[in-house]
mmCIF file of C-alpha atoms in Angstrom:
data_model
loop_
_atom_site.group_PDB
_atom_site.id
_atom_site.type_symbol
_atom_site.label_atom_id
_atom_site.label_comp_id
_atom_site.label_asym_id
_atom_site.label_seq_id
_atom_site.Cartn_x
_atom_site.Cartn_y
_atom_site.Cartn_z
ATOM 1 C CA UNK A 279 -28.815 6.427 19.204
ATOM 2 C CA UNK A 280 -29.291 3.257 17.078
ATOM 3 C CA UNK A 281 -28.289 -0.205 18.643
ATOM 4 C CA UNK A 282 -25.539 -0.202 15.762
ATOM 5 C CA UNK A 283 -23.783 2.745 16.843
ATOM 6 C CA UNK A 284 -23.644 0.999 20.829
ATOM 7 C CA UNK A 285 -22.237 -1.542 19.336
ATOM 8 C CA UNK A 286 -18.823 0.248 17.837
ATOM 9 C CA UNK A 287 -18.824 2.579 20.665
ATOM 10 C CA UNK A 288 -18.444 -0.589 23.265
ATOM 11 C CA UNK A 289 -16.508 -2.771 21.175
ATOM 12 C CA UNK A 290 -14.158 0.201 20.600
ATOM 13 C CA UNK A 291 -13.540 0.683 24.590
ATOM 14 C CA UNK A 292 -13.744 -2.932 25.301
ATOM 15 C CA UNK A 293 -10.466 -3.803 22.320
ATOM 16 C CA UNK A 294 -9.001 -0.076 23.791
ATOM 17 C CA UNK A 295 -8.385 -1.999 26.954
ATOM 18 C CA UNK A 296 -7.379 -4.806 26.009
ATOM 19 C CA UNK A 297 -4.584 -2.951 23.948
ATOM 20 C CA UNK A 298 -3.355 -1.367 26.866
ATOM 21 C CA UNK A 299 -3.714 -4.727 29.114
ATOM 22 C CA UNK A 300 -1.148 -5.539 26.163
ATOM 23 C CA UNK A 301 1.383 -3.192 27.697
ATOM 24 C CA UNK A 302 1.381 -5.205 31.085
ATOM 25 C CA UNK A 303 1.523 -8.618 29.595
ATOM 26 C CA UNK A 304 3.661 -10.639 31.984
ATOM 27 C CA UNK A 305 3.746 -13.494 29.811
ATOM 28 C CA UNK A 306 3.112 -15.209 26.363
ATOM 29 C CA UNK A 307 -0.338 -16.858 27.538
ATOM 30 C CA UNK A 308 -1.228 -13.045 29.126
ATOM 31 C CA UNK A 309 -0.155 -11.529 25.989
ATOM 32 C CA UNK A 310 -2.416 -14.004 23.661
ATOM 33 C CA UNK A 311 -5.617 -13.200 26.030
ATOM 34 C CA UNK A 312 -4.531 -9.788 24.943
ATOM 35 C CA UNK A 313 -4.467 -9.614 21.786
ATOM 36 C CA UNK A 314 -7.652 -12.152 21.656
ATOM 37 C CA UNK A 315 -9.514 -9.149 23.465
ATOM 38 C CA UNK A 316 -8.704 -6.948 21.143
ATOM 39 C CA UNK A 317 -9.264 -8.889 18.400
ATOM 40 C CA UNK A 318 -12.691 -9.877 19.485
ATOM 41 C CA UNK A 319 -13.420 -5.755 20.395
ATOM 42 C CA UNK A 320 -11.839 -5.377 17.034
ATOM 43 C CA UNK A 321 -14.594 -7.461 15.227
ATOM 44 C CA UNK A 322 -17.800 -5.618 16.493
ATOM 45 C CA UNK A 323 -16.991 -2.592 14.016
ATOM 46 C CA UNK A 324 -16.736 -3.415 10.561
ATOM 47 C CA UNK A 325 -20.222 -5.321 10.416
ATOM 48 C CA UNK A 326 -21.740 -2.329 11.947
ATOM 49 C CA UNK A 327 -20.363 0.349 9.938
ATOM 50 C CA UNK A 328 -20.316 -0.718 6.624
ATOM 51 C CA UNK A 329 -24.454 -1.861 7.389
ATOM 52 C CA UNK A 330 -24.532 1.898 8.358
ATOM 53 C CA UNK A 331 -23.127 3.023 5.760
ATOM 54 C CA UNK A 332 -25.234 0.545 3.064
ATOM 55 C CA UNK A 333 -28.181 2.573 4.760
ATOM 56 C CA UNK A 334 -27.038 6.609 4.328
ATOM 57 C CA UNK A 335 -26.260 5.795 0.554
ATOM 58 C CA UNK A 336 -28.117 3.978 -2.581
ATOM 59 C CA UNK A 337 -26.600 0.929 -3.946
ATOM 60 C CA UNK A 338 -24.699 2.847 -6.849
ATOM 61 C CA UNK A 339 -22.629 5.365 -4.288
ATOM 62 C CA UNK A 340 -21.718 2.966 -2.077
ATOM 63 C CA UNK A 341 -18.126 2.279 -3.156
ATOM 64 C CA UNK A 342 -17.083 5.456 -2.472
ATOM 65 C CA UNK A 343 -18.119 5.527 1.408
ATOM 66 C CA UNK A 344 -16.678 2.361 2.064
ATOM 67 C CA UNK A 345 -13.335 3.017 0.091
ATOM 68 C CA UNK A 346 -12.790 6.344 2.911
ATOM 69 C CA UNK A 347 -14.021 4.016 5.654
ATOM 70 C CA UNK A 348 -11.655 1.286 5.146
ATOM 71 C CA UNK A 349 -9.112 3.899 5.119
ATOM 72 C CA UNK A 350 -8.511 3.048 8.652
ATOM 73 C CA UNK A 351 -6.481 -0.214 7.036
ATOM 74 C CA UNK A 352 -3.906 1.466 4.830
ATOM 75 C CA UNK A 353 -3.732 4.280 6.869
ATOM 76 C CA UNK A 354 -3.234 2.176 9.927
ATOM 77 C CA UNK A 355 -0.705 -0.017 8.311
ATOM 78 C CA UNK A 356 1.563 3.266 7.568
ATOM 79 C CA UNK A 357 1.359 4.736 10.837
ATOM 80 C CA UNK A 358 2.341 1.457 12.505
ATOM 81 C CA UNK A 359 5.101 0.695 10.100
ATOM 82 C CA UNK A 360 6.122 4.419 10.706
ATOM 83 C CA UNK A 361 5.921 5.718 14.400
ATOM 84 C CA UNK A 362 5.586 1.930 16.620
ATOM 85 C CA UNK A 363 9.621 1.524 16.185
ATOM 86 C CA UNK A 364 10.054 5.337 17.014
ATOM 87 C CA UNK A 365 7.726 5.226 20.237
ATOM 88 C CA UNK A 366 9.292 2.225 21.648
ATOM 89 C CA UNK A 367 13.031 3.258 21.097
ATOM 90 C CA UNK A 368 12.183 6.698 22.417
ATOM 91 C CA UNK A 369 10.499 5.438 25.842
ATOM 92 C CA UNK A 370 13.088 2.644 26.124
ATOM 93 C CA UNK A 371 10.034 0.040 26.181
ATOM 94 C CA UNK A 372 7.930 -2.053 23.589
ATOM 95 C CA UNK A 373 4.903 -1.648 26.146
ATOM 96 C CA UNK A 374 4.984 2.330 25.195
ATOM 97 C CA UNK A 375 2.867 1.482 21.829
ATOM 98 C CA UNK A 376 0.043 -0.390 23.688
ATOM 99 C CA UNK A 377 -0.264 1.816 26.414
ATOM 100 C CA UNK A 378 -0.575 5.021 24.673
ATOM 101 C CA UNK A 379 -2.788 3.443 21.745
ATOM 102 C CA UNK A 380 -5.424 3.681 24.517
ATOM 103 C CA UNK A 381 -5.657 7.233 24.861
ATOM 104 C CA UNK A 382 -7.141 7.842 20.915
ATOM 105 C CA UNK A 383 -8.894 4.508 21.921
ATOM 106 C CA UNK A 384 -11.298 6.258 24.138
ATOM 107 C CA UNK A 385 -11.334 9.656 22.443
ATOM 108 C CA UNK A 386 -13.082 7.975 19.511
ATOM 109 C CA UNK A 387 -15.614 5.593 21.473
ATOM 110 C CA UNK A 388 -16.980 8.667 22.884
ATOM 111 C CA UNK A 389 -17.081 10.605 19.343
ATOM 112 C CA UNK A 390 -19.303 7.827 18.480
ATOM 113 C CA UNK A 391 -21.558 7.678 21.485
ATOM 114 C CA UNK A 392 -22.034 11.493 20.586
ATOM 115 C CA UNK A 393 -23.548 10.002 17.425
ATOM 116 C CA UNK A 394 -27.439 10.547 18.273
ATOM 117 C CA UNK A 395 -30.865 9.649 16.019
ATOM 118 C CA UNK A 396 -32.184 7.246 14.161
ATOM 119 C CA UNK A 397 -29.978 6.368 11.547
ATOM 120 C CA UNK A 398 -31.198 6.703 7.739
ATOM 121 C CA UNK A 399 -31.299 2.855 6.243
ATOM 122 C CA UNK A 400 -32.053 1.203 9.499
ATOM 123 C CA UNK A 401 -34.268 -1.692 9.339
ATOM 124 C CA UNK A 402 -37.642 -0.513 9.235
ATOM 125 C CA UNK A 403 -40.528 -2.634 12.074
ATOM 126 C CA UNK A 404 -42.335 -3.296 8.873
ATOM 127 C CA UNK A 405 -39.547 -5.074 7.004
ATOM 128 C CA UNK A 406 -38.785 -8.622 6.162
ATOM 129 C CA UNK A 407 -39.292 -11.140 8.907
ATOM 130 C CA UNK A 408 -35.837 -13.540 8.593
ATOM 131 C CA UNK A 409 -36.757 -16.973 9.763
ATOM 132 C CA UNK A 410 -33.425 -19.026 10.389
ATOM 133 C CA UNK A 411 -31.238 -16.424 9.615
ATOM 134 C CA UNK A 412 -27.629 -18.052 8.921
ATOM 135 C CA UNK A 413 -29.509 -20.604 6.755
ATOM 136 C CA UNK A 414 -31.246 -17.904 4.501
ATOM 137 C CA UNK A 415 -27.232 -15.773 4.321
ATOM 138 C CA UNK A 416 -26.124 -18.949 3.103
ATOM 139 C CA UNK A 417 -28.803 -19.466 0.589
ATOM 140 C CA UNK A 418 -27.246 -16.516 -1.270
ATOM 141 C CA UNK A 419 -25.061 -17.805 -4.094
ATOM 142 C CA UNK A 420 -23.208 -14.504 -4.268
ATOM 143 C CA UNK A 421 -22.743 -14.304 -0.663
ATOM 144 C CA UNK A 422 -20.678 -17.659 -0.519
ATOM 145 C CA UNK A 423 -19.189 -17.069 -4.013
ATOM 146 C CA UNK A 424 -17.968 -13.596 -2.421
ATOM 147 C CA UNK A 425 -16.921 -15.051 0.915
ATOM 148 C CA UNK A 426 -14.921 -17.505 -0.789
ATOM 149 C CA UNK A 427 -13.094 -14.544 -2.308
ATOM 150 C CA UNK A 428 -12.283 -13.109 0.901
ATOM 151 C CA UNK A 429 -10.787 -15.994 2.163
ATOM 152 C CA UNK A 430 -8.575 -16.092 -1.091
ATOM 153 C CA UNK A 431 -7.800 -11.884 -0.328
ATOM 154 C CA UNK A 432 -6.707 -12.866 3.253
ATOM 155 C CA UNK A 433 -4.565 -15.603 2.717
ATOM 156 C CA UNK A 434 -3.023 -12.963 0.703
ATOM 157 C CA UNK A 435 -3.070 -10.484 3.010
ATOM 158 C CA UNK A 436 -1.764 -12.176 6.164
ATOM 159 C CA UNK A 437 0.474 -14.355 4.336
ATOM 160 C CA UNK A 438 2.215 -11.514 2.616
ATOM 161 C CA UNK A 439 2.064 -9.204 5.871
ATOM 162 C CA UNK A 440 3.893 -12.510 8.086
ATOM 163 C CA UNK A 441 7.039 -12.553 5.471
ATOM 164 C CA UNK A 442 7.425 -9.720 3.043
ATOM 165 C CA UNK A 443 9.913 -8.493 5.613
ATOM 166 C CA UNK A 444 11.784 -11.241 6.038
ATOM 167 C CA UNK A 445 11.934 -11.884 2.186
ATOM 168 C CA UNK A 446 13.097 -7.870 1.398
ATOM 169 C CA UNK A 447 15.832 -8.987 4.356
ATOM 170 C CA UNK A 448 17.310 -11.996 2.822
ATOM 171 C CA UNK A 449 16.699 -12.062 -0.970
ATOM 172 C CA UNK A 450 17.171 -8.505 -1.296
ATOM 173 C CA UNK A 451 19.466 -8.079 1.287
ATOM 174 C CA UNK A 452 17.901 -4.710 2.657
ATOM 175 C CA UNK A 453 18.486 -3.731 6.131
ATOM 176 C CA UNK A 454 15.337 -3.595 8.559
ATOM 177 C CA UNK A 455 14.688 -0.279 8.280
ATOM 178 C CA UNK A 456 14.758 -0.577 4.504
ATOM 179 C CA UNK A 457 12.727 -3.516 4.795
ATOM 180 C CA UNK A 458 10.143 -1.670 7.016
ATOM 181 C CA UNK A 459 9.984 1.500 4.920
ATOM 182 C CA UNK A 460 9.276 -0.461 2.032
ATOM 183 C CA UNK A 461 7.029 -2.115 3.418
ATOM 184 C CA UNK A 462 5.046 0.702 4.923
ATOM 185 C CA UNK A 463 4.938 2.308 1.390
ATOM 186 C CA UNK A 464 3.049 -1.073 -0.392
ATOM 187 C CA UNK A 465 1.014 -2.278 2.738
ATOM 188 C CA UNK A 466 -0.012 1.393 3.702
ATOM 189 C CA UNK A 467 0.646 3.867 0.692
ATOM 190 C CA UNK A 468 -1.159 1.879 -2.244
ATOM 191 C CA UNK A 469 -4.193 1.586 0.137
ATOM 192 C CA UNK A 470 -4.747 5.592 -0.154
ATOM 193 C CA UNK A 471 -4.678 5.473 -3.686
ATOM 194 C CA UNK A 472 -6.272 2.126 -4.316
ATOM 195 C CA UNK A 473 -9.803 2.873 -1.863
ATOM 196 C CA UNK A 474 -10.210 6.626 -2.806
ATOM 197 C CA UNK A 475 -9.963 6.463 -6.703
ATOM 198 C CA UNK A 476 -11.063 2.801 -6.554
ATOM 199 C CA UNK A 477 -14.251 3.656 -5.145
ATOM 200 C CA UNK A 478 -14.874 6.500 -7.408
ATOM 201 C CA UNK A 479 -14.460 3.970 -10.446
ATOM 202 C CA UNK A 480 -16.242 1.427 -8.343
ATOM 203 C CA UNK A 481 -19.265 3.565 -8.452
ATOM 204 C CA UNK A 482 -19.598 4.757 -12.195
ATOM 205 C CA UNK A 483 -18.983 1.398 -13.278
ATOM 206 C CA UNK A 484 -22.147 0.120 -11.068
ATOM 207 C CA UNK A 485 -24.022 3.348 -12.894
ATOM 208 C CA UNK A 486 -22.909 1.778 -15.868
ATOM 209 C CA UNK A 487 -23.712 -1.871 -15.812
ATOM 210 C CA UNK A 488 -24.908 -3.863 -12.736
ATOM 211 C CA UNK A 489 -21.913 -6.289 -12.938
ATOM 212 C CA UNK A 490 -19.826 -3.531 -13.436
ATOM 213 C CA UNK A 491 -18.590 -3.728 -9.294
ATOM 214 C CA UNK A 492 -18.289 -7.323 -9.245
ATOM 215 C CA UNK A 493 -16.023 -7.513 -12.863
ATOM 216 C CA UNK A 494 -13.881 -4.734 -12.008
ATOM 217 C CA UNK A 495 -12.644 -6.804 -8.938
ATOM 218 C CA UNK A 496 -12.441 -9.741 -10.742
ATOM 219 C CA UNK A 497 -10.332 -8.844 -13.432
ATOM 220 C CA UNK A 498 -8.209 -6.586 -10.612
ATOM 221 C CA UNK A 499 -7.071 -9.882 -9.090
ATOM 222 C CA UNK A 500 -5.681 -11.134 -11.849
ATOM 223 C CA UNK A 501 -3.736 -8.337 -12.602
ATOM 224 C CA UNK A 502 -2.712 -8.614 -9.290
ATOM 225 C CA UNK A 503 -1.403 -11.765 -9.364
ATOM 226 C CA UNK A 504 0.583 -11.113 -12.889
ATOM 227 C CA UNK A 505 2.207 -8.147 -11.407
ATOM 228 C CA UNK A 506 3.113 -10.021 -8.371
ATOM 229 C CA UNK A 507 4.521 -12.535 -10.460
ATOM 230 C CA UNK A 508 6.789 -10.169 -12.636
ATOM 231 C CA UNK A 509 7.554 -8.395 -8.777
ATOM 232 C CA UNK A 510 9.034 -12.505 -7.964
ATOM 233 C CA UNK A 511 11.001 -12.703 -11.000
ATOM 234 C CA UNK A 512 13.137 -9.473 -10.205
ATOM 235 C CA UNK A 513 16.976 -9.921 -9.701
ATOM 236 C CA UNK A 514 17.885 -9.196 -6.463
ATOM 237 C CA UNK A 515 20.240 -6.182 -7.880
ATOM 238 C CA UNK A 516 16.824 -3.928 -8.195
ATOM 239 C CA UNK A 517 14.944 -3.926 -5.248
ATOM 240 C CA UNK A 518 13.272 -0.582 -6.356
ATOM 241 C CA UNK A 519 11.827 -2.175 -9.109
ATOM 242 C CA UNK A 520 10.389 -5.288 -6.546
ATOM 243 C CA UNK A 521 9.241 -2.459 -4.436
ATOM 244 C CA UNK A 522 7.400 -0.501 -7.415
ATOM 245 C CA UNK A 523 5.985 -3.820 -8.948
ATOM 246 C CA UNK A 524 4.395 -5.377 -6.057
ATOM 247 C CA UNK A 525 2.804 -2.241 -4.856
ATOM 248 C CA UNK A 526 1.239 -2.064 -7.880
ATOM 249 C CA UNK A 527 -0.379 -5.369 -7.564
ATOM 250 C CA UNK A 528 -0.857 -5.125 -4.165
ATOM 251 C CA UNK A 529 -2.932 -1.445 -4.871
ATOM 252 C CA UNK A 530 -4.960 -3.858 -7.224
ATOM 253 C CA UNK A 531 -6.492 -5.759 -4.275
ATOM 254 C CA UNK A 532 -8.245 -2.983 -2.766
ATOM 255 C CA UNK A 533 -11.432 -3.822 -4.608
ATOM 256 C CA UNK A 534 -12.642 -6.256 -2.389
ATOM 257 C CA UNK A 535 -13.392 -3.468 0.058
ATOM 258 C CA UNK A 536 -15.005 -0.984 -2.602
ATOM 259 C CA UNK A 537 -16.645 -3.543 -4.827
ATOM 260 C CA UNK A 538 -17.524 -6.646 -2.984
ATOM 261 C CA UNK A 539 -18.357 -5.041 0.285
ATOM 262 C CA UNK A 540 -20.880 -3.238 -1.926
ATOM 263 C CA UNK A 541 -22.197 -5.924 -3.709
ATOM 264 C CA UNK A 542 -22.954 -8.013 -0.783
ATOM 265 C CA UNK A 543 -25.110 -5.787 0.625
ATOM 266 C CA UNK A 544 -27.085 -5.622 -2.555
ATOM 267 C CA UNK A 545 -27.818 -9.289 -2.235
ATOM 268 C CA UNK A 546 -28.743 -9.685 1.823
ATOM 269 C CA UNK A 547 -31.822 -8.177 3.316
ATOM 270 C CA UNK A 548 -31.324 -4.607 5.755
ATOM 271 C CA UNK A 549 -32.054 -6.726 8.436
ATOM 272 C CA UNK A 550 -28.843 -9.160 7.453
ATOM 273 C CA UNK A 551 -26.188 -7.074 6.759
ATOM 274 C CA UNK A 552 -24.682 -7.007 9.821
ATOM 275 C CA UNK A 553 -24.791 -10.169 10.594
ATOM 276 C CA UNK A 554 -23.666 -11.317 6.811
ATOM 277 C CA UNK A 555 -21.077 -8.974 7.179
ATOM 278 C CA UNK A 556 -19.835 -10.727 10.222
ATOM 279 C CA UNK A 557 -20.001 -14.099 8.702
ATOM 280 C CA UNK A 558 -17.791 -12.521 5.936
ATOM 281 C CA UNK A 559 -14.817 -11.331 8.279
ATOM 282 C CA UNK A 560 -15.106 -14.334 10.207
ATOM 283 C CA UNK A 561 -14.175 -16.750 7.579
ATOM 284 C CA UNK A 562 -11.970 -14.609 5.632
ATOM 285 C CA UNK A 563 -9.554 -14.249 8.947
ATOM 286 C CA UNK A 564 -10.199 -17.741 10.429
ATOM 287 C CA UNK A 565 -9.489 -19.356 7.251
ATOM 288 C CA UNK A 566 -7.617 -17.286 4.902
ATOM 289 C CA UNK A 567 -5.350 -15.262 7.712
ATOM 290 C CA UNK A 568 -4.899 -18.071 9.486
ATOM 291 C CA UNK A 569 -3.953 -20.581 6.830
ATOM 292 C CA UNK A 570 -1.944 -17.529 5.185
ATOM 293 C CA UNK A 571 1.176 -17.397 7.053
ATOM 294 C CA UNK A 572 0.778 -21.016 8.242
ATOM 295 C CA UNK A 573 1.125 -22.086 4.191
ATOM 296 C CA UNK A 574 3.570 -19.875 3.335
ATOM 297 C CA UNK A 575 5.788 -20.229 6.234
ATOM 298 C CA UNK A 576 5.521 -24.388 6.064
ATOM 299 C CA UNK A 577 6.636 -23.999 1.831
ATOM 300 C CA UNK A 578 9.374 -21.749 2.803
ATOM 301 C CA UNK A 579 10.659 -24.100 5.225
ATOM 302 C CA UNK A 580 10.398 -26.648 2.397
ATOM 303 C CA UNK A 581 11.652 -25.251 -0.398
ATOM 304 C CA UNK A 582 14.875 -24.280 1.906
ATOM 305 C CA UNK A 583 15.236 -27.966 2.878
ATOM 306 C CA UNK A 584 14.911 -28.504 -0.617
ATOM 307 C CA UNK A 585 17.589 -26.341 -2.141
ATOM 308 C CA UNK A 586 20.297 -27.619 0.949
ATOM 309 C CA UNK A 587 19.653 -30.889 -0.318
ATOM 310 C CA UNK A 588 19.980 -30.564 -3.733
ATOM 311 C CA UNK A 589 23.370 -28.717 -3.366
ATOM 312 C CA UNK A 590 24.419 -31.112 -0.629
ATOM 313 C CA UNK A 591 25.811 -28.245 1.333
ATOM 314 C CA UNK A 592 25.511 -28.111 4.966
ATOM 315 C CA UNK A 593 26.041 -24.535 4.937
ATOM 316 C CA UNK A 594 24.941 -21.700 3.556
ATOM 317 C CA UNK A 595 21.640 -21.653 5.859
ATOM 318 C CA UNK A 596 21.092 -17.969 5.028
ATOM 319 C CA UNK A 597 21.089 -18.434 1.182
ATOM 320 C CA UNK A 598 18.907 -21.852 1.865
ATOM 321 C CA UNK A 599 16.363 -20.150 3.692
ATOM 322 C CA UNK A 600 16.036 -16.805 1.581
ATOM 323 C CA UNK A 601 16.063 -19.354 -1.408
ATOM 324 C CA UNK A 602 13.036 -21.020 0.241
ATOM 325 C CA UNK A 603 10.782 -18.325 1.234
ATOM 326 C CA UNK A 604 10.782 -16.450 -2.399
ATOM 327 C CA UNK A 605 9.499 -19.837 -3.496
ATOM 328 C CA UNK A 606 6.849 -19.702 -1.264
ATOM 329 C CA UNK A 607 5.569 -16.781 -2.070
ATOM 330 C CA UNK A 608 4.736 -18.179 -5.545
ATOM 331 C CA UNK A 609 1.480 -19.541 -3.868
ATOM 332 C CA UNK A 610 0.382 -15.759 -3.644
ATOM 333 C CA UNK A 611 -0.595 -15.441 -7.406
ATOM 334 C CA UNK A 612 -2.158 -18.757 -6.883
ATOM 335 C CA UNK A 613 -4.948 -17.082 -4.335
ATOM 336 C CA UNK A 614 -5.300 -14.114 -5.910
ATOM 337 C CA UNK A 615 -6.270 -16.143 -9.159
ATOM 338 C CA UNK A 616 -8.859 -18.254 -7.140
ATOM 339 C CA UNK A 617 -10.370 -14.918 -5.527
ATOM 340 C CA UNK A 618 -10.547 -13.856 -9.358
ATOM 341 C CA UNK A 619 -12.834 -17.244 -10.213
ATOM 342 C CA UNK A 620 -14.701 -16.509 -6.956
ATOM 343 C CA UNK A 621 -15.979 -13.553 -7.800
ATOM 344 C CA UNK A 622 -16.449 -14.443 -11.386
ATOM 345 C CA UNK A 623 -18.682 -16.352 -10.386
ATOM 346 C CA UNK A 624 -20.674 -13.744 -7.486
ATOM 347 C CA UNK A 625 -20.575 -11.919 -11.106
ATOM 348 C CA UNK A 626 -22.362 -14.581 -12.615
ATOM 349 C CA UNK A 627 -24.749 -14.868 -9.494
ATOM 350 C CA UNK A 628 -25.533 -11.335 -8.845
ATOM 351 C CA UNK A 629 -28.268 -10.065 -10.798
ATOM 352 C CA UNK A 630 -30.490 -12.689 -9.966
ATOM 353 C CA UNK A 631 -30.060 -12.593 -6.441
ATOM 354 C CA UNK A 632 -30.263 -8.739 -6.036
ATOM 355 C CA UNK A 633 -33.407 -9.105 -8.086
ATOM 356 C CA UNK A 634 -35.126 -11.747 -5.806
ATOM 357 C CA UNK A 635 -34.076 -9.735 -2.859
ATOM 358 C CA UNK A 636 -35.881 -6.263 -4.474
ATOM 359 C CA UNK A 637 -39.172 -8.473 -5.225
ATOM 360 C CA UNK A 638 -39.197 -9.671 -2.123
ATOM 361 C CA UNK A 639 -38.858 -6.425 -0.423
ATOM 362 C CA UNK A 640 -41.254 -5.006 -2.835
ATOM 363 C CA UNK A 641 -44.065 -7.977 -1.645
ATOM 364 C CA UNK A 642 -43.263 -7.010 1.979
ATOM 365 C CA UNK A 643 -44.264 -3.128 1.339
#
């Protein structure tokens, strides 16, 4: 059993616990140290798997892998949109959710302890010797190029996730279930379709071309961001067609998972991927998910103050403050278009760097 596989195993029990400490928070502060435990559990498995998976597969297939692994997001997304309401009406009790997420919790850790062997891809005794690690990560001009991109996708992300909600409440004027169950079907739904068949493009573009990875995600997020536009410029009489528009741009993010993930493990040494990997997620949510909601919530507020002033109308507040956050949510488009130059340029970067990395390998056999 590889050092790797440990690793999700614990860090799966260890944010397993935490969740269910969640249930018995007896305050705000108790239910923040919470959450921060299962956050930091939370972060041990993503770095890990996809360096696993980078190993079992050659550079060209590796889209496809990581599109069913990151499955977990969409598919997670829809099951909490669709059963968390359900489980704490039926036991009377928002604890119910955190307490019985433990139980599938600890079923999996132990389906991955069962995981035995030497995993195939695993850096070798023999391989490069990384002197200052974090230094030589850094050194990468596609790994910052793509980690810039990732903070753009999260801002997204968590910005969007923190108000979509509210903005299907009071522009559109959908109840909260509505709001919920369309929310479910972009966040969660579009995932399915945008990591399966994304991947499988992902990977006979790469066949194809060696920028082919890096371009299709580039020119995904600008389609993105013109479909989320034409989603912000529907009347509030057609919420269906909202619904249909920005699930279609939102589907079109999915390729940072199945082409960038990918494609920064074609530019960082075996022995780095993990540890890259980590880097990656750690910007992209410190930055990007926590600036998103914290951007979009402060323009909402200011747009709102905005429009009460300029119809000098004390009242209103409700039309004011739906007013203000469908503003706000302009600045969406506006990330995904600097993700798009991001990667541009990773695409620009690429070849050179995954060819220094294959000589140097080569010299090290």
């Amino acid at each position: 059993m590889t050092s790797r596989v440990r690793l999700m195993g614990s860090g799966m029990l260890f944010w397993s616990f935490f969740s269910a400490l969640s249930g018995f928070a007896w305050s705000f502060p108790a239910f923040l140290i919470t959450r921060v435990g299962v956050g930091i559990g939370e972060a041990t498995l993503a770095p890990a798997a996809t360096s696993i998976i980078s190993g079992l597969f050659p550079s060209e297939q590796r889209a496809k892998p990581t599109g069913i692994y990151m499955l977990g997001i969409p598919l997670g997304s829809l099951l909490a949109f669709t059963t968390v309401g359900a489980i704490a009406h039926h036991f009377n009790s928002w604890r119910a959710p955190f307490l019985l997420s433990f139980v599938p919790g600890i079923i999996l850790a132990f389906l991955i302890f069962s995981l035995s062997g030497s995993i195939p891809g695993a850096p070798k005794k023999e391989s490069l010797t990384i002197k200052r690690p974090f230094r030589a990560i850094f050194a990468v001009p596609t790994f910052w190029s793509i980690a810039l991109a990732g903070i753009a996708c999260s801002f997204v992300t968590f910005g969007t996730n923190a108000f979509l909600v509210p903005l299907l409440q009071r522009h559109f004027g959908v109840n909260l279930q509505q709001a919920g169950m369309y929310t479910g079907l972009i966040v969660g739904v579009t995932g399915l379709i945008g990591l399966t068949a994304g991947g499988w493009i992902a990977d006979n573009l790469q066949a194809s071309y060696r920028r082919g990875r890096i371009l299709m995600a580039a020119f995904s997020f600008i389609a993105s961001a013109a479909l989320i536009v034409c989603a912000l410029l529907v009347s509030v009489e057609h919420v269906q067609l909202f619904v249909a528009l920005f699930a279609l741009g939102w589907l079109l993010q999915f390729p940072l998972y199945v082409c960038l993930y990918p494609a920064l493990h074609d530019v960082i040494p075996a022995e780095l991927r993990a540890t890259s990997m980590s880097m990656f997620i750690s910007a992209s949510t410190l930055i990007g998910g926590s600036l998103g909601p914290v951007a979009v919530g402060l323009l909402s507020d200011h747009f709102a103050l905005k429009a009460q002033l300029a119809a000098n109308s004390p009242t209103m507040e409700e039309v004011f403050r739906a007013a203000g956050l469908h503003a706000a949510l302009g600045i969406i488009p506006i990330a995904l278009l600097c993700a798009s130059a991001a990667t541009f340029f990773a695409a620009w970067k690429f070849v050179k760097d995954a060819d220094k990395l294959r000589s140097a390998e080569q010299i090290a056999r």
